[in-house]
Amino acid sequence: MRVDLALGLSARRVSPLAVTDLGFRAFAERNQPRYTRYASARLTRDADVQVAVHITFGLAGGNWPWLLSQPVLAAAVWAELRHQVEARLAKGAAPDRDAVALYKALPRVKADSVLLCHRLHFDVEAAAELMGVEPPVVEASLRAAKRTPPPTAERKDS
């Protein structure tokens, strides 16, 4: 045991594993509701949403020490969440029609930015934090999305 003289508190040694476990639990507690909102905006069945989020956190928890070594931990876990949502869609999960149109019209980062900020009402900073990018990336994505023309309907020649 050591004594922190500046605070007058005694501190116990904490194992690195316990610290990383606490870090993961804090990360999961903070992000689980937000990840669920994102997945719910792309998938219509609650069961598919829960599977995507559960697998994401299971993989993140199992790889937490490695994730801590990544340049942007949030970006790595966000990419996994997006992958899990897309995997559910590829396996036949019912998609949200508005989200399908959005992701067909825009690249992923732009579509994620629009979905988070305009549909789920995250502010730019919160969306950026969740996605593991800087706020200017989200701002630029939102501006670019405004300039992107809506998808045109296929014309049938008669």
Short mmCIF file of C-alpha atoms in Angstrom, two decimals:
data_model
loop_
_atom_site.label_atom_id
_atom_site.label_comp_id
_atom_site.label_asym_id
_atom_site.label_seq_id
_atom_site.Cartn_x
_atom_site.Cartn_y
_atom_site.Cartn_z
CA MET A 1 0.00 0.00 0.00
CA ARG A 2 1.23 3.48 -0.77
CA VAL A 3 0.10 6.81 0.58
CA ASP A 4 -0.74 9.71 -1.69
CA LEU A 5 0.50 12.60 0.36
CA ALA A 6 -1.04 15.24 -1.88
CA LEU A 7 -4.55 13.96 -1.20
CA GLY A 8 -3.97 12.38 2.18
CA LEU A 9 -5.59 9.19 0.91
CA SER A 10 -4.21 5.71 0.95
CA ALA A 11 -4.31 3.85 -2.33
CA ARG A 12 -4.18 0.15 -2.98
CA ARG A 13 -2.44 -1.42 -5.90
CA VAL A 14 -4.94 -2.38 -8.53
CA SER A 15 -4.14 -5.08 -11.03
CA PRO A 16 -3.95 -3.92 -14.67
CA LEU A 17 -6.62 -6.48 -15.58
CA ALA A 18 -9.04 -5.00 -13.06
CA VAL A 19 -8.42 -1.54 -14.47
CA THR A 20 -9.05 -2.68 -18.04
CA ASP A 21 -12.21 -4.52 -16.91
CA LEU A 22 -13.46 -1.33 -15.30
CA GLY A 23 -12.59 0.59 -18.45
CA PHE A 24 -14.55 -1.80 -20.62
CA ARG A 25 -17.53 -1.73 -18.26
CA ALA A 26 -17.54 2.06 -18.31
CA PHE A 27 -17.27 2.10 -22.11
CA ALA A 28 -20.10 -0.43 -22.45
CA GLU A 29 -22.33 1.34 -19.93
CA ARG A 30 -21.88 4.66 -21.72
CA ASN A 31 -22.30 3.36 -25.26
CA GLN A 32 -24.79 0.49 -25.05
CA PRO A 33 -27.87 2.76 -25.15
CA ARG A 34 -26.41 4.83 -27.98
CA TYR A 35 -25.36 1.76 -29.99
CA THR A 36 -28.85 0.34 -29.49
CA ARG A 37 -30.42 3.55 -30.83
CA TYR A 38 -28.19 3.40 -33.93
CA ALA A 39 -28.92 -0.28 -34.57
CA SER A 40 -32.65 0.34 -34.03
CA ALA A 41 -32.58 3.06 -36.66
CA ARG A 42 -31.23 0.58 -39.21
CA LEU A 43 -32.98 -2.65 -38.18
CA THR A 44 -36.70 -2.99 -37.53
CA ARG A 45 -36.74 -6.09 -35.30
CA ASP A 46 -35.64 -5.67 -31.69
CA ALA A 47 -34.13 -9.16 -31.68
CA ASP A 48 -31.80 -8.23 -34.56
CA VAL A 49 -30.84 -5.01 -32.79
CA GLN A 50 -30.01 -6.88 -29.59
CA VAL A 51 -27.93 -9.48 -31.44
CA ALA A 52 -25.88 -6.83 -33.27
CA VAL A 53 -25.19 -4.85 -30.10
CA HIS A 54 -24.53 -7.96 -27.98
CA ILE A 55 -22.02 -9.40 -30.45
CA THR A 56 -20.29 -6.02 -30.76
CA PHE A 57 -19.78 -5.73 -27.01
CA GLY A 58 -18.84 -9.39 -26.71
CA LEU A 59 -16.10 -8.96 -29.27
CA ALA A 60 -14.99 -5.66 -27.76
CA GLY A 61 -14.81 -7.14 -24.27
CA GLY A 62 -12.88 -10.16 -25.49
CA ASN A 63 -10.41 -7.95 -27.32
CA TRP A 64 -10.28 -5.04 -24.87
CA PRO A 65 -6.49 -5.07 -24.27
CA TRP A 66 -5.92 -4.99 -28.03
CA LEU A 67 -8.51 -2.24 -28.48
CA LEU A 68 -6.72 -0.15 -25.88
CA SER A 69 -3.66 -0.21 -28.12
CA GLN A 70 -5.57 1.14 -31.12
CA PRO A 71 -5.17 4.78 -32.15
CA VAL A 72 -8.92 5.43 -31.70
CA LEU A 73 -10.70 2.78 -29.67
CA ALA A 74 -14.15 4.23 -30.37
CA ALA A 75 -13.59 4.06 -34.13
CA ALA A 76 -12.63 0.39 -33.96
CA VAL A 77 -15.70 -0.56 -31.92
CA TRP A 78 -17.96 1.63 -34.08
CA ALA A 79 -16.69 -0.16 -37.20
CA GLU A 80 -17.55 -3.47 -35.53
CA LEU A 81 -21.05 -2.28 -34.66
CA ARG A 82 -21.63 -1.14 -38.23
CA HIS A 83 -20.30 -4.51 -39.45
CA GLN A 84 -22.65 -6.39 -37.12
CA VAL A 85 -25.66 -4.36 -38.28
CA GLU A 86 -24.72 -4.98 -41.91
CA ALA A 87 -24.19 -8.68 -41.17
CA ARG A 88 -27.73 -8.87 -39.73
CA LEU A 89 -29.04 -7.17 -42.87
CA ALA A 90 -27.10 -9.58 -45.08
CA LYS A 91 -28.68 -12.50 -43.19
CA GLY A 92 -32.15 -11.21 -44.00
CA ALA A 93 -32.95 -8.95 -41.05
CA ALA A 94 -35.71 -6.49 -41.82
CA PRO A 95 -34.14 -3.12 -42.62
CA ASP A 96 -35.56 0.30 -41.92
CA ARG A 97 -36.59 1.59 -45.37
CA ASP A 98 -35.45 5.17 -44.76
CA ALA A 99 -32.07 3.93 -43.57
CA VAL A 100 -31.73 1.70 -46.63
CA ALA A 101 -32.28 4.69 -48.91
CA LEU A 102 -29.80 6.76 -46.91
CA TYR A 103 -27.05 4.13 -47.04
CA LYS A 104 -27.63 3.55 -50.76
CA ALA A 105 -27.29 7.26 -51.48
CA LEU A 106 -24.27 8.04 -49.29
CA PRO A 107 -20.97 6.47 -48.23
CA ARG A 108 -21.01 4.94 -44.75
CA VAL A 109 -19.43 7.79 -42.77
CA LYS A 110 -21.73 10.36 -44.36
CA ALA A 111 -24.77 8.14 -43.87
CA ASP A 112 -23.82 7.47 -40.25
CA SER A 113 -23.39 11.20 -39.66
CA VAL A 114 -26.80 12.00 -41.15
CA LEU A 115 -28.51 9.18 -39.28
CA LEU A 116 -26.98 10.13 -35.93
CA CYS A 117 -27.41 13.90 -36.24
CA HIS A 118 -30.64 14.29 -38.17
CA ARG A 119 -32.67 11.21 -37.35
CA LEU A 120 -31.42 10.41 -33.84
CA HIS A 121 -30.75 14.07 -32.93
CA PHE A 122 -27.20 13.66 -31.65
CA ASP A 123 -25.20 16.86 -31.70
CA VAL A 124 -22.09 16.88 -33.88
CA GLU A 125 -19.72 16.35 -30.95
CA ALA A 126 -21.67 13.37 -29.60
CA ALA A 127 -21.90 11.76 -33.04
CA ALA A 128 -18.18 12.28 -33.61
CA GLU A 129 -17.31 10.80 -30.22
CA LEU A 130 -19.51 7.77 -30.87
CA MET A 131 -18.02 7.17 -34.32
CA GLY A 132 -14.46 7.78 -33.15
CA VAL A 133 -13.84 10.70 -35.51
CA GLU A 134 -13.22 14.40 -35.03
CA PRO A 135 -16.23 16.76 -35.15
CA PRO A 136 -15.04 18.38 -38.43
CA VAL A 137 -15.41 14.97 -40.11
CA VAL A 138 -19.07 14.83 -39.09
CA GLU A 139 -19.63 18.48 -40.05
CA ALA A 140 -18.07 17.91 -43.48
CA SER A 141 -20.12 14.74 -43.94
CA LEU A 142 -23.33 16.60 -43.14
CA ARG A 143 -22.45 19.40 -45.57
CA ALA A 144 -21.58 16.92 -48.30
CA ALA A 145 -24.80 15.00 -47.71
CA LYS A 146 -26.80 18.19 -48.28
CA ARG A 147 -25.12 18.56 -51.67
CA THR A 148 -25.78 14.94 -52.67
CA PRO A 149 -28.82 14.70 -54.94
CA PRO A 150 -31.50 12.25 -53.84
CA PRO A 151 -31.51 8.93 -55.64
CA THR A 152 -33.55 9.05 -58.82
CA ALA A 153 -36.20 6.53 -59.64
CA GLU A 154 -35.40 4.14 -62.45
CA ARG A 155 -37.04 5.23 -65.66
CA LYS A 156 -38.77 2.72 -67.84
CA ASP A 157 -38.67 3.37 -71.52
CA SER A 158 -41.95 2.65 -73.23
#
